Structures are given as C-alpha cells and as structure tokens.
CSV table of C-alpha atoms and ligand atoms in Angstrom, one decimal:
chain,number,residue,atom,x,y,z
N,1430,MET,CA,1.2,-26.1,-6.2
N,1431,LYS,CA,-1.9,-24.0,-5.8
N,1432,HIS,CA,-3.8,-22.6,-8.8
N,1433,PRO,CA,-2.7,-19.0,-9.8
N,1434,LYS,CA,-6.3,-17.9,-9.2
N,1435,GLU,CA,-5.9,-18.7,-5.5
N,1436,GLU,CA,-3.3,-15.9,-5.0
N,1437,LYS,CA,-4.2,-13.4,-2.4
N,1438,THR,CA,-3.1,-9.9,-1.6
N,1439,PHE,CA,-3.7,-7.0,0.8
N,1440,LEU,CA,-4.7,-3.5,-0.1
N,1441,MET,CA,-5.4,-0.5,2.2
N,1442,ILE,CA,-7.1,2.8,1.2
N,1443,LYS,CA,-5.1,5.3,3.2
N,1444,PRO,CA,-6.7,8.2,5.1
N,1445,ASP,CA,-6.2,10.6,2.2
N,1446,GLY,CA,-8.0,8.2,-0.2
N,1447,VAL,CA,-11.0,7.8,2.2
N,1448,LYS,CA,-11.2,11.5,3.0
N,1449,ARG,CA,-11.1,12.5,-0.7
N,1450,GLY,CA,-14.0,10.2,-1.5
N,1451,LEU,CA,-12.0,7.9,-3.7
N,1452,SER,CA,-13.0,4.6,-2.1
N,1453,GLY,CA,-15.7,3.7,-4.6
N,1454,GLU,CA,-13.4,4.4,-7.6
N,1455,ILE,CA,-10.7,2.2,-6.1
N,1456,ILE,CA,-13.0,-0.7,-5.4
N,1457,LEU,CA,-14.4,-0.3,-8.9
N,1458,ARG,CA,-11.0,-0.6,-10.6
N,1459,ILE,CA,-10.1,-3.7,-8.6
N,1460,GLU,CA,-13.3,-5.5,-9.4
N,1461,LYS,CA,-13.4,-4.4,-13.0
N,1462,VAL,CA,-10.1,-5.9,-13.9
N,1463,GLY,CA,-11.3,-9.3,-12.6
N,1464,LEU,CA,-9.9,-9.4,-9.1
N,1465,LYS,CA,-12.3,-10.6,-6.4
N,1466,ILE,CA,-12.7,-8.7,-3.1
N,1467,ILE,CA,-13.0,-11.3,-0.4
N,1468,GLY,CA,-12.6,-9.0,2.6
N,1469,LEU,CA,-13.5,-5.4,3.4
N,1470,LYS,CA,-13.5,-3.3,6.5
N,1471,MET,CA,-13.3,0.4,7.6
N,1472,PHE,CA,-11.9,1.6,10.8
N,1473,LYS,CA,-9.3,4.0,12.4
N,1474,PRO,CA,-6.2,1.9,13.0
N,1475,GLU,CA,-4.2,2.0,16.3
N,1476,GLU,CA,-0.6,3.2,16.2
N,1477,ASP,CA,0.7,-0.1,17.3
N,1478,LYS,CA,-1.1,-2.0,14.5
N,1479,VAL,CA,0.4,0.3,11.8
N,1480,ASP,CA,3.8,0.1,13.5
N,1481,ASN,CA,3.7,-3.7,13.1
N,1482,HIS,CA,2.4,-3.5,9.6
N,1483,TYR,CA,5.5,-1.8,8.1
N,1484,PRO,CA,8.7,-3.8,8.4
N,1485,LYS,CA,11.1,-2.7,11.2
N,1486,ASN,CA,14.3,-4.3,9.9
N,1487,GLU,CA,17.2,-2.0,9.2
N,1488,GLU,CA,17.3,-2.9,5.5
N,1489,TRP,CA,13.8,-1.7,5.0
N,1490,VAL,CA,14.2,1.5,7.1
N,1491,ARG,CA,17.5,2.2,5.3
N,1492,ARG,CA,15.8,1.9,1.9
N,1493,LEU,CA,13.2,4.5,3.0
N,1494,GLY,CA,16.1,6.8,3.9
N,1495,GLU,CA,18.1,6.1,0.8
N,1496,ARG,CA,15.1,6.9,-1.4
N,1497,THR,CA,14.6,10.2,0.4
N,1498,LYS,CA,18.2,11.1,0.1
N,1499,GLU,CA,18.2,10.3,-3.6
N,1500,THR,CA,15.1,12.4,-4.2
N,1501,TYR,CA,16.7,15.4,-2.4
N,1502,ARG,CA,19.9,15.0,-4.5
N,1503,LYS,CA,17.9,14.7,-7.7
N,1504,TYR,CA,16.0,18.0,-7.1
N,1505,GLY,CA,18.9,19.9,-5.7
N,1506,TYR,CA,17.8,20.0,-2.1
N,1507,ASN,CA,20.2,19.4,0.8
N,1508,MET,CA,19.0,16.7,3.2
N,1509,LYS,CA,21.4,17.9,6.0
N,1510,GLU,CA,20.0,21.4,5.8
N,1511,GLU,CA,16.3,20.2,5.9
N,1512,HIS,CA,16.6,17.5,8.4
N,1513,ASP,CA,19.9,17.9,10.2
N,1514,THR,CA,21.2,14.5,9.2
N,1515,GLU,CA,23.2,12.8,6.4
N,1516,ASP,CA,22.5,9.4,7.8
N,1517,VAL,CA,20.1,7.3,5.7
N,1518,LEU,CA,19.1,5.1,8.5
N,1519,GLU,CA,18.2,8.0,10.7
N,1520,MET,CA,16.3,9.6,7.8
N,1521,GLY,CA,14.5,6.3,7.2
N,1522,ARG,CA,13.4,6.2,10.9
N,1523,GLU,CA,12.1,9.7,10.6
N,1524,VAL,CA,10.1,8.9,7.4
N,1525,ARG,CA,8.7,5.8,9.1
N,1526,LYS,CA,7.4,8.0,12.0
N,1527,TRP,CA,5.7,10.4,9.6
N,1528,LEU,CA,4.2,7.4,7.8
N,1529,ILE,CA,2.7,6.0,11.1
N,1530,ASN,CA,1.3,9.5,12.0
N,1531,PHE,CA,-0.3,9.7,8.6
N,1532,MET,CA,-1.8,6.2,8.6
N,1533,THR,CA,-3.4,6.7,12.0
N,1534,SER,CA,-4.8,10.2,11.2
N,1535,GLY,CA,-8.2,9.0,10.0
N,1536,PRO,CA,-10.2,6.0,8.9
N,1537,VAL,CA,-8.8,3.5,6.4
N,1538,ILE,CA,-10.4,0.7,4.4
N,1539,ILE,CA,-8.6,-2.7,4.3
N,1540,MET,CA,-9.3,-5.1,1.5
N,1541,ALA,CA,-8.4,-8.8,1.0
N,1542,ILE,CA,-8.1,-9.5,-2.7
N,1543,LYS,CA,-7.9,-12.8,-4.6
N,1544,GLY,CA,-7.3,-13.7,-8.2
N,1545,ILE,CA,-4.7,-14.5,-10.9
N,1546,HIS,CA,-1.4,-12.8,-10.0
N,1547,ALA,CA,-3.3,-10.8,-7.4
N,1548,VAL,CA,-0.1,-9.3,-5.9
N,1549,GLU,CA,1.4,-8.1,-9.2
N,1550,MET,CA,-1.9,-7.1,-10.7
N,1551,THR,CA,-2.9,-5.0,-7.7
N,1552,ARG,CA,0.5,-3.2,-7.7
N,1553,LYS,CA,0.0,-2.6,-11.4
N,1554,LEU,CA,-3.4,-0.9,-10.7
N,1555,VAL,CA,-1.9,1.1,-7.9
N,1556,GLY,CA,1.2,2.4,-9.7
N,1557,ASP,CA,4.5,3.9,-8.6
N,1558,THR,CA,5.0,4.9,-4.9
N,1559,ILE,CA,5.5,8.6,-6.0
N,1560,PRO,CA,2.3,9.9,-7.4
N,1561,SER,CA,4.0,12.5,-9.6
N,1562,LYS,CA,5.9,9.6,-11.2
N,1563,ALA,CA,3.1,7.1,-11.4
N,1564,GLU,CA,1.7,6.4,-14.9
N,1565,LEU,CA,-1.7,7.8,-15.9
N,1566,GLY,CA,-4.3,5.0,-15.7
N,1567,THR,CA,-3.0,3.9,-12.3
N,1568,ILE,CA,-4.8,4.9,-9.0
N,1569,ARG,CA,-1.8,7.0,-7.8
N,1570,GLY,CA,-1.1,8.5,-11.2
N,1571,ASP,CA,-4.7,9.5,-11.9
N,1572,PHE,CA,-5.6,10.9,-8.5
N,1573,SER,CA,-2.5,12.5,-6.9
N,1574,ILE,CA,0.3,14.8,-7.8
N,1575,ASP,CA,2.1,14.5,-4.5
N,1576,SER,CA,5.9,14.3,-4.5
N,1577,PRO,CA,8.5,13.3,-1.8
N,1578,ILE,CA,10.1,16.8,-2.1
N,1579,SER,CA,6.8,18.5,-1.2
N,1580,ALA,CA,5.9,15.9,1.5
N,1581,ASN,CA,9.3,15.5,3.1
N,1582,ARG,CA,9.9,19.3,3.3
N,1583,ASP,CA,6.6,19.5,5.2
N,1584,HIS,CA,7.8,16.7,7.5
N,1585,ARG,CA,5.0,14.3,6.4
N,1586,ALA,CA,4.6,11.1,4.5
N,1587,ILE,CA,3.8,11.1,0.8
N,1588,TYR,CA,0.0,11.0,0.4
N,1589,ASN,CA,-0.3,8.3,-2.2
N,1590,ILE,CA,-3.9,7.1,-1.6
N,1591,VAL,CA,-3.3,3.3,-1.2
N,1592,HIS,CA,-1.0,0.7,0.2
N,1593,ALA,CA,-0.6,-2.6,-1.6
N,1594,SER,CA,1.6,-5.6,-0.8
N,1595,GLU,CA,4.7,-5.8,-3.0
N,1596,THR,CA,5.5,-9.5,-2.8
N,1597,GLU,CA,3.7,-12.7,-2.0
N,1598,GLU,CA,5.6,-12.9,1.4
N,1599,GLU,CA,4.6,-9.3,2.2
N,1600,ALA,CA,1.0,-10.2,1.2
N,1601,ALA,CA,0.9,-13.3,3.5
N,1602,HIS,CA,2.2,-11.2,6.5
N,1603,GLU,CA,-0.2,-8.3,5.9
N,1604,PHE,CA,-3.2,-10.6,5.2
N,1605,GLN,CA,-2.6,-12.4,8.5
N,1606,HIS,CA,-1.8,-9.1,10.3
N,1607,TRP,CA,-5.0,-7.3,9.3
N,1608,PHE,CA,-7.5,-10.0,8.7
N,1609,GLY,CA,-6.2,-13.0,10.7
N,1610,ASP,CA,-9.0,-15.4,11.1
N,1611,SER,CA,-11.4,-12.6,10.7
N,1612,GLU,CA,-15.1,-13.0,9.9
N,1613,ALA,CA,-14.6,-10.1,7.4
N,1614,VAL,CA,-13.1,-12.6,4.9
N,1615,TRP,CA,-15.5,-14.3,2.5
N,1616,ASP,CA,-15.1,-16.5,-0.6
N,1617,TYR,CA,-17.9,-16.7,-3.1
N,1618,GLN,CA,-18.2,-17.4,-6.8
N,1619,ARG,CA,-18.3,-14.4,-9.1
N,1620,SER,CA,-20.2,-14.8,-12.4
N,1621,ASP,CA,-17.1,-14.2,-14.5
N,1622,GLU,CA,-15.4,-17.2,-12.8
N,1623,MET,CA,-17.9,-19.4,-14.7
N,1624,VAL,CA,-16.3,-18.2,-17.9
N,1625,MET,CA,-12.7,-18.2,-16.8
N,1626,PHE,CA,-12.8,-21.4,-14.7
N,1627,PRO,CA,-15.8,-23.4,-15.8
N,1628,GLU,CA,-14.7,-26.4,-13.9
N,1629,THR,CA,-14.9,-24.6,-10.6
N,1630,LYS,CA,-17.6,-26.0,-8.3
N,1631,GLU,CA,-20.3,-23.7,-6.9
N,1632,LYS,CA,-19.3,-21.9,-3.7
N,1633,LYS,CA,-21.7,-20.2,-1.4
Y,3096,CDP,O1,3.8,2.0,-0.7
Y,3096,CDP,P1,4.9,1.4,-1.6
Y,3096,CDP,O2,5.1,0.0,-1.4
Y,3096,CDP,O3,4.8,1.8,-3.0
Y,3096,CDP,O4,6.3,2.2,-1.1
Y,3096,CDP,P2,7.4,1.8,0.1
Y,3096,CDP,O5,8.7,2.1,-0.4
Y,3096,CDP,O6,7.1,0.5,0.7
Y,3096,CDP,O7,7.1,3.0,1.2
Y,3096,CDP,C1,6.0,2.9,2.1
Y,3096,CDP,C2,5.3,4.2,2.2
Y,3096,CDP,O8,6.2,5.2,2.8
Y,3096,CDP,C3,5.0,4.9,0.8
Y,3096,CDP,O9,3.8,4.4,0.3
Y,3096,CDP,C4,4.9,6.4,1.2
Y,3096,CDP,O10,3.6,6.7,1.7
Y,3096,CDP,C5,5.9,6.5,2.3
Y,3096,CDP,N1,7.1,7.2,1.9
Y,3096,CDP,C6,7.3,8.5,2.2
Y,3096,CDP,O11,6.3,9.1,2.8
Y,3096,CDP,N2,8.4,9.2,1.9
Y,3096,CDP,C7,9.4,8.6,1.3
Y,3096,CDP,N3,10.5,9.3,0.9
Y,3096,CDP,C8,9.3,7.2,1.0
Y,3096,CDP,C9,8.1,6.5,1.3
Y,3097,MG,MG1,5.8,-1.1,0.2
C-alpha cells in the first residue's frame, strides 16, 4: 500500500475565484497547511472539457436536482413555478448546464496537490458546497455568501470559488482528465518534508 503522503487530489479555482483576485490566497492556504502543489496552470477551458469533467451518470445529475428541490422547499420557493418542472432529473440537467456555462465563462486555474489525506484535507479547506452554509475559516465560507436560492432563481450555478475532488476515485479521474501526462506536473522536496519524513531521499 502506498504511503499516505503520496495521496493526490485535484483543485480548480473557478472563474469567480480568478476574477475576484483570490488565487493567491487560495494557493497560500493550501501550501500553509502542508500540502504540496505539484501542478499549476491557468487557461480558459473548452466546453467539452468541462462537460467531461463533471459526471454524466443519472445518479449524479439526479443528486444535483434533488439538492436544488430540497433548497427550494426549505426556503419556501416553488420549483415548478420557477423552472416549470417537478422532475429532479430534469432539474439536475438544467443545473449541470448552468454549471458548464459558468465554468467556461473565464480563465480558471487548475492545481495538482499531494500530501497526507490530500483529498479530505483539501475538501476541509474548501468547505461546504453552499458558501452561505460553509464554516468561517474555509475558502468558501470566508470569501462568498452565495446561496442556491439566489443562484438558481437567476438561472446560474452557485459561485463557490473552487472545485475540489470529493473522493480518491474522483481525484484519480480528474487528475488524469486535466493533467494527464502533462509537463505541468512536478514533484520536488519541500523543506518541511525533511521534518515530517526525514527518511525521504532528496528529489530534484
Ligand atoms: O463542488 P462540490 O463537490 O462541493 O458540489 P457538487 O454537489 O459536486 O456540485 C458541483 C457544483 O454544482 C457545485 O460546486 C456548484 O457550483 C454547482 N451547483 C449549483 O450551481 N447549484 C446547485 N443547486 C447544486 C450545485
Ligand atoms: Mg463535487
């Protein structure tokens, strides 16, 4: 079994994060906690690339729709009135479209991250999907107050600054999808690795 320090994950600063000038702050938080950035790139993604980034299976799309319906119910709004559907799968497809529009609306920064429990630690730093629910101290909780009610009523995705893989399987897919065998991935030894893993051999 691989050493826990070898775990990798994928993070993307979404167009709202880049346009609001939060990239430096996000990079700082990742590095400061002890995670190592081994890949970094800025570009405007193609629609097709984003489309294949998010899962297409019915279960995932339905979950998006269910979450939306639940939020409408919670805040006393009527999904049928707003979007002319009661069907969670149809709603999920609509939200997925808004999401792709948003993610292709400007430059993004993709990051490959490595370190102990990289997937879980990165999600912890990022916080809850809904910024207005995310804890203070997390990226989404500190820098956004967006809510699905506000977003979905305006027929757009929630602006939540970053994307981060939720599981190791998702991370493996996303890492391969965005970085592949890219020259943008580097491994090197950080000075704190000498303290944490003194047996580690020197890497270039
Ligand atoms: O990004 P995260 O893994 O926290 O959440 P997700 O459930 O995988 O949803 C992916 C993205 O869809 C979110 O980050 C939101 O930007 C967007 N979304 C939305 O705009 N409206 C919803 N009702 C649910 C999700
Ligand atoms: Mg997700």
